[in-house]
Amino acid sequence: MVDDMKKDGIKERVIAVLKAKCLNVNRASKMFGIPQRTLNRQVNEDGKISMELIYSILDYFPEISPLWLIMGEGDMLKEFSVANDFVSAPFFSDLPVSAGLRDSFDPLSERANGFISLPSHNASFYFPVSGTSMEPEVFSGDIVGVVRVEAGDRISPEAIYMIVTNESRMIKHCYIDENNPELLWCVSPNYPSFPINRADICAMFRVVSRIQYF
């Protein structure tokens, strides 16, 4: 166990990482292979942060600075230069994002197949794309890197978003309906635009990088 967790703030830093990676206790438990009750006791109750949890965070998120996480020194993310250093993020090869409609999924409850490292990219997760509705902006077979969008974030019509509902997952351009702010219009080059109720969205991510399929 890590001693003096309250004194040195390690619990607060662990919570900060989980929040930054959009992980609640249930999802983190599945990702790290730590029993949910054990993890909940460490994060939300009076249990001490275990080295197993520390190692799991550093293993899954190599961009997190060990010095910051353990000692509270420096910044959360490692410093890197464009020329020499790369930031890694989990890659889920078995969970394709459709440029169209497919069954829903919860990527954070699955174990990553590996990691993708790219310079200067801040993606939290990477997924392959299937479907052609977003061509020529995104092709089937491309890999996209995404970061989570919070409810209060501004929706940019120029950006591409990954939208997860209970019935579908897709990547689209989006804009909020001018007459009904509860509706979000989904736009793609090759299919008619359609609205979805914002209350039906389970999670929304912004595409921040793309690896083109050749």
Short mmCIF file of C-alpha atoms in Angstrom, two decimals:
data_model
loop_
_atom_site.label_atom_id
_atom_site.label_comp_id
_atom_site.label_asym_id
_atom_site.label_seq_id
_atom_site.Cartn_x
_atom_site.Cartn_y
_atom_site.Cartn_z
CA MET A 1 0.00 0.00 0.00
CA VAL A 2 1.02 3.58 -0.54
CA ASP A 3 1.43 5.24 2.86
CA ASP A 4 0.08 8.64 3.89
CA MET A 5 -2.26 8.83 0.90
CA LYS A 6 -4.26 11.68 2.43
CA LYS A 7 -1.15 13.60 3.33
CA ASP A 8 0.58 13.37 -0.02
CA GLY A 9 -2.59 13.53 -2.15
CA ILE A 10 -2.06 10.33 -4.12
CA LYS A 11 -5.76 9.47 -3.85
CA GLU A 12 -6.68 12.83 -5.35
CA ARG A 13 -4.25 12.25 -8.22
CA VAL A 14 -5.63 8.78 -8.89
CA ILE A 15 -9.15 10.23 -8.96
CA ALA A 16 -7.92 12.98 -11.30
CA VAL A 17 -6.57 10.35 -13.73
CA LEU A 18 -9.79 8.35 -13.65
CA LYS A 19 -11.79 11.50 -14.32
CA ALA A 20 -9.49 12.56 -17.17
CA LYS A 21 -9.87 9.11 -18.76
CA CYS A 22 -13.67 9.05 -18.23
CA LEU A 23 -13.45 6.01 -15.96
CA ASN A 24 -15.85 5.35 -13.11
CA VAL A 25 -15.10 2.60 -10.58
CA ASN A 26 -17.04 -0.04 -12.52
CA ARG A 27 -15.23 0.65 -15.79
CA ALA A 28 -11.83 1.00 -14.15
CA SER A 29 -12.39 -2.30 -12.35
CA LYS A 30 -12.99 -4.10 -15.65
CA MET A 31 -10.08 -2.37 -17.37
CA PHE A 32 -7.52 -2.98 -14.63
CA GLY A 33 -8.78 -6.39 -13.47
CA ILE A 34 -9.18 -5.15 -9.88
CA PRO A 35 -12.33 -6.22 -7.99
CA GLN A 36 -14.88 -3.41 -8.01
CA ARG A 37 -15.36 -3.49 -4.24
CA THR A 38 -11.60 -3.28 -3.68
CA LEU A 39 -11.26 -0.39 -6.09
CA ASN A 40 -14.25 1.45 -4.66
CA ARG A 41 -12.81 1.15 -1.17
CA GLN A 42 -9.53 2.67 -2.35
CA VAL A 43 -11.02 5.47 -4.44
CA ASN A 44 -14.26 6.41 -2.70
CA GLU A 45 -13.81 5.19 0.86
CA ASP A 46 -10.99 5.13 3.40
CA GLY A 47 -8.86 2.38 1.85
CA LYS A 48 -5.26 3.08 0.90
CA ILE A 49 -4.24 3.26 -2.72
CA SER A 50 -2.51 0.01 -3.68
CA MET A 51 0.59 -0.33 -5.80
CA GLU A 52 -1.45 -2.67 -8.03
CA LEU A 53 -3.68 0.27 -8.89
CA ILE A 54 -0.70 2.57 -9.43
CA TYR A 55 1.00 0.04 -11.73
CA SER A 56 -2.26 -0.53 -13.63
CA ILE A 57 -2.68 3.19 -14.30
CA LEU A 58 0.90 3.55 -15.48
CA ASP A 59 0.64 0.41 -17.60
CA TYR A 60 -2.56 1.44 -19.36
CA PHE A 61 -1.71 5.12 -19.62
CA PRO A 62 2.03 5.46 -20.26
CA GLU A 63 1.57 9.18 -20.90
CA ILE A 64 0.90 9.65 -17.15
CA SER A 65 4.00 10.80 -15.29
CA PRO A 66 4.99 8.30 -12.55
CA LEU A 67 6.71 11.11 -10.66
CA TRP A 68 3.51 13.14 -10.62
CA LEU A 69 1.25 10.19 -9.79
CA ILE A 70 3.35 8.82 -6.93
CA MET A 71 5.15 11.90 -5.60
CA GLY A 72 2.97 14.76 -6.76
CA GLU A 73 5.87 16.44 -8.58
CA GLY A 74 5.56 18.02 -12.01
CA ASP A 75 2.55 17.63 -14.31
CA MET A 76 0.13 14.77 -14.88
CA LEU A 77 1.35 14.17 -18.43
CA LYS A 78 4.93 13.43 -19.32
CA GLU A 79 6.76 16.12 -21.20
CA PHE A 80 7.60 15.16 -24.74
CA SER A 81 9.05 16.67 -27.86
CA VAL A 82 7.53 16.28 -31.31
CA ALA A 83 10.77 14.94 -32.71
CA ASN A 84 11.54 12.21 -30.23
CA ASP A 85 8.68 11.39 -27.88
CA PHE A 86 5.31 9.75 -28.44
CA VAL A 87 2.09 9.60 -26.43
CA SER A 88 0.39 6.20 -26.27
CA ALA A 89 -3.33 5.47 -26.06
CA PRO A 90 -5.28 2.17 -25.99
CA PHE A 91 -6.38 0.68 -29.33
CA PHE A 92 -9.57 -1.41 -29.52
CA SER A 93 -9.28 -3.38 -32.76
CA ASP A 94 -12.35 -5.53 -32.01
CA LEU A 95 -14.70 -2.57 -31.50
CA PRO A 96 -15.11 -0.81 -34.84
CA VAL A 97 -16.82 2.57 -34.98
CA SER A 98 -19.32 2.71 -37.79
CA ALA A 99 -19.59 5.52 -40.27
CA GLY A 100 -23.24 4.52 -40.28
CA LEU A 101 -25.16 2.52 -37.68
CA ARG A 102 -24.15 -0.57 -35.72
CA ASP A 103 -24.78 -2.11 -32.32
CA SER A 104 -23.86 0.02 -29.33
CA PHE A 105 -20.71 -0.62 -27.30
CA ASP A 106 -18.94 0.59 -24.22
CA PRO A 107 -15.23 0.77 -25.14
CA LEU A 108 -14.15 1.47 -21.58
CA SER A 109 -15.50 -1.88 -20.35
CA GLU A 110 -13.31 -3.77 -22.83
CA ARG A 111 -9.63 -4.55 -22.63
CA ALA A 112 -7.47 -2.87 -25.23
CA ASN A 113 -5.78 -5.01 -27.86
CA GLY A 114 -2.70 -2.82 -27.77
CA PHE A 115 -1.51 0.76 -27.84
CA ILE A 116 -0.93 3.33 -30.56
CA SER A 117 1.82 5.91 -30.12
CA LEU A 118 1.80 9.11 -32.15
CA PRO A 119 3.70 12.36 -31.61
CA SER A 120 1.75 15.34 -30.32
CA HIS A 121 -1.65 13.63 -30.32
CA ASN A 122 -3.82 13.71 -27.18
CA ALA A 123 -6.31 10.95 -28.06
CA SER A 124 -7.62 8.91 -25.14
CA PHE A 125 -8.59 5.88 -27.24
CA TYR A 126 -8.23 4.60 -30.81
CA PHE A 127 -10.79 2.62 -32.84
CA PRO A 128 -11.03 1.32 -36.42
CA VAL A 129 -13.78 2.68 -38.68
CA SER A 130 -16.16 0.67 -40.86
CA GLY A 131 -18.65 2.05 -43.37
CA THR A 132 -18.47 4.71 -46.05
CA SER A 133 -20.86 7.48 -44.99
CA MET A 134 -18.02 9.84 -43.97
CA GLU A 135 -15.92 9.43 -47.13
CA PRO A 136 -13.85 11.22 -48.34
CA GLU A 137 -13.16 12.70 -44.88
CA VAL A 138 -12.83 9.31 -43.15
CA PHE A 139 -12.54 6.03 -45.05
CA SER A 140 -13.56 2.56 -44.00
CA GLY A 141 -10.47 0.96 -42.46
CA ASP A 142 -9.11 4.21 -41.06
CA ILE A 143 -8.27 4.37 -37.36
CA VAL A 144 -9.53 7.36 -35.39
CA GLY A 145 -8.32 8.73 -32.07
CA VAL A 146 -10.96 10.28 -29.82
CA VAL A 147 -11.33 12.28 -26.61
CA ARG A 148 -14.50 12.51 -24.58
CA VAL A 149 -16.73 15.57 -24.93
CA GLU A 150 -18.47 16.77 -21.79
CA ALA A 151 -22.12 17.83 -21.85
CA GLY A 152 -21.30 21.53 -21.59
CA ASP A 153 -18.68 21.55 -24.35
CA ARG A 154 -19.44 23.52 -27.51
CA ILE A 155 -20.39 21.43 -30.53
CA SER A 156 -18.46 22.47 -33.63
CA PRO A 157 -20.08 21.65 -37.00
CA GLU A 158 -16.59 21.40 -38.54
CA ALA A 159 -15.44 18.71 -36.10
CA ILE A 160 -16.15 14.98 -36.40
CA TYR A 161 -17.69 13.26 -33.40
CA MET A 162 -18.14 9.68 -32.26
CA ILE A 163 -21.64 9.28 -30.82
CA VAL A 164 -22.68 6.31 -28.69
CA THR A 165 -26.35 5.61 -27.93
CA ASN A 166 -28.06 2.50 -26.55
CA GLU A 167 -28.74 1.34 -30.11
CA SER A 168 -25.94 2.66 -32.28
CA ARG A 169 -22.46 4.06 -32.57
CA MET A 170 -21.34 6.33 -35.35
CA ILE A 171 -19.01 9.10 -36.43
CA LYS A 172 -20.63 12.24 -37.84
CA HIS A 173 -20.50 15.98 -38.07
CA CYS A 174 -23.01 17.43 -35.63
CA TYR A 175 -24.93 20.58 -34.89
CA ILE A 176 -27.65 21.49 -32.41
CA ASP A 177 -31.12 22.16 -33.78
CA GLU A 178 -31.83 25.90 -33.80
CA ASN A 179 -35.44 25.44 -32.69
CA ASN A 180 -34.99 22.55 -30.28
CA PRO A 181 -31.73 22.41 -28.31
CA GLU A 182 -32.54 18.86 -27.22
CA LEU A 183 -32.04 17.61 -30.78
CA LEU A 184 -28.62 16.96 -32.29
CA TRP A 185 -28.40 16.70 -36.07
CA CYS A 186 -25.98 14.12 -37.46
CA VAL A 187 -24.44 14.98 -40.81
CA SER A 188 -22.29 12.97 -43.23
CA PRO A 189 -21.27 13.50 -46.87
CA ASN A 190 -22.97 10.38 -48.25
CA TYR A 191 -26.17 9.98 -46.21
CA PRO A 192 -29.15 12.24 -45.42
CA SER A 193 -28.87 14.19 -42.17
CA PHE A 194 -30.98 12.96 -39.29
CA PRO A 195 -31.70 14.16 -35.72
CA ILE A 196 -31.23 12.27 -32.47
CA ASN A 197 -32.41 13.25 -29.02
CA ARG A 198 -29.49 14.38 -26.90
CA ALA A 199 -31.00 12.52 -23.94
CA ASP A 200 -30.42 9.25 -25.85
CA ILE A 201 -26.67 9.85 -26.12
CA CYS A 202 -24.72 7.65 -23.71
CA ALA A 203 -21.34 9.15 -24.57
CA MET A 204 -19.88 11.53 -27.10
CA PHE A 205 -16.28 11.81 -28.26
CA ARG A 206 -14.47 14.19 -30.58
CA VAL A 207 -12.20 12.75 -33.25
CA VAL A 208 -8.79 14.35 -32.79
CA SER A 209 -6.59 12.18 -35.00
CA ARG A 210 -6.87 9.80 -37.94
CA ILE A 211 -4.58 7.09 -39.26
CA GLN A 212 -5.47 6.65 -42.93
CA TYR A 213 -5.98 3.18 -44.35
CA PHE A 214 -4.09 2.52 -47.58
#
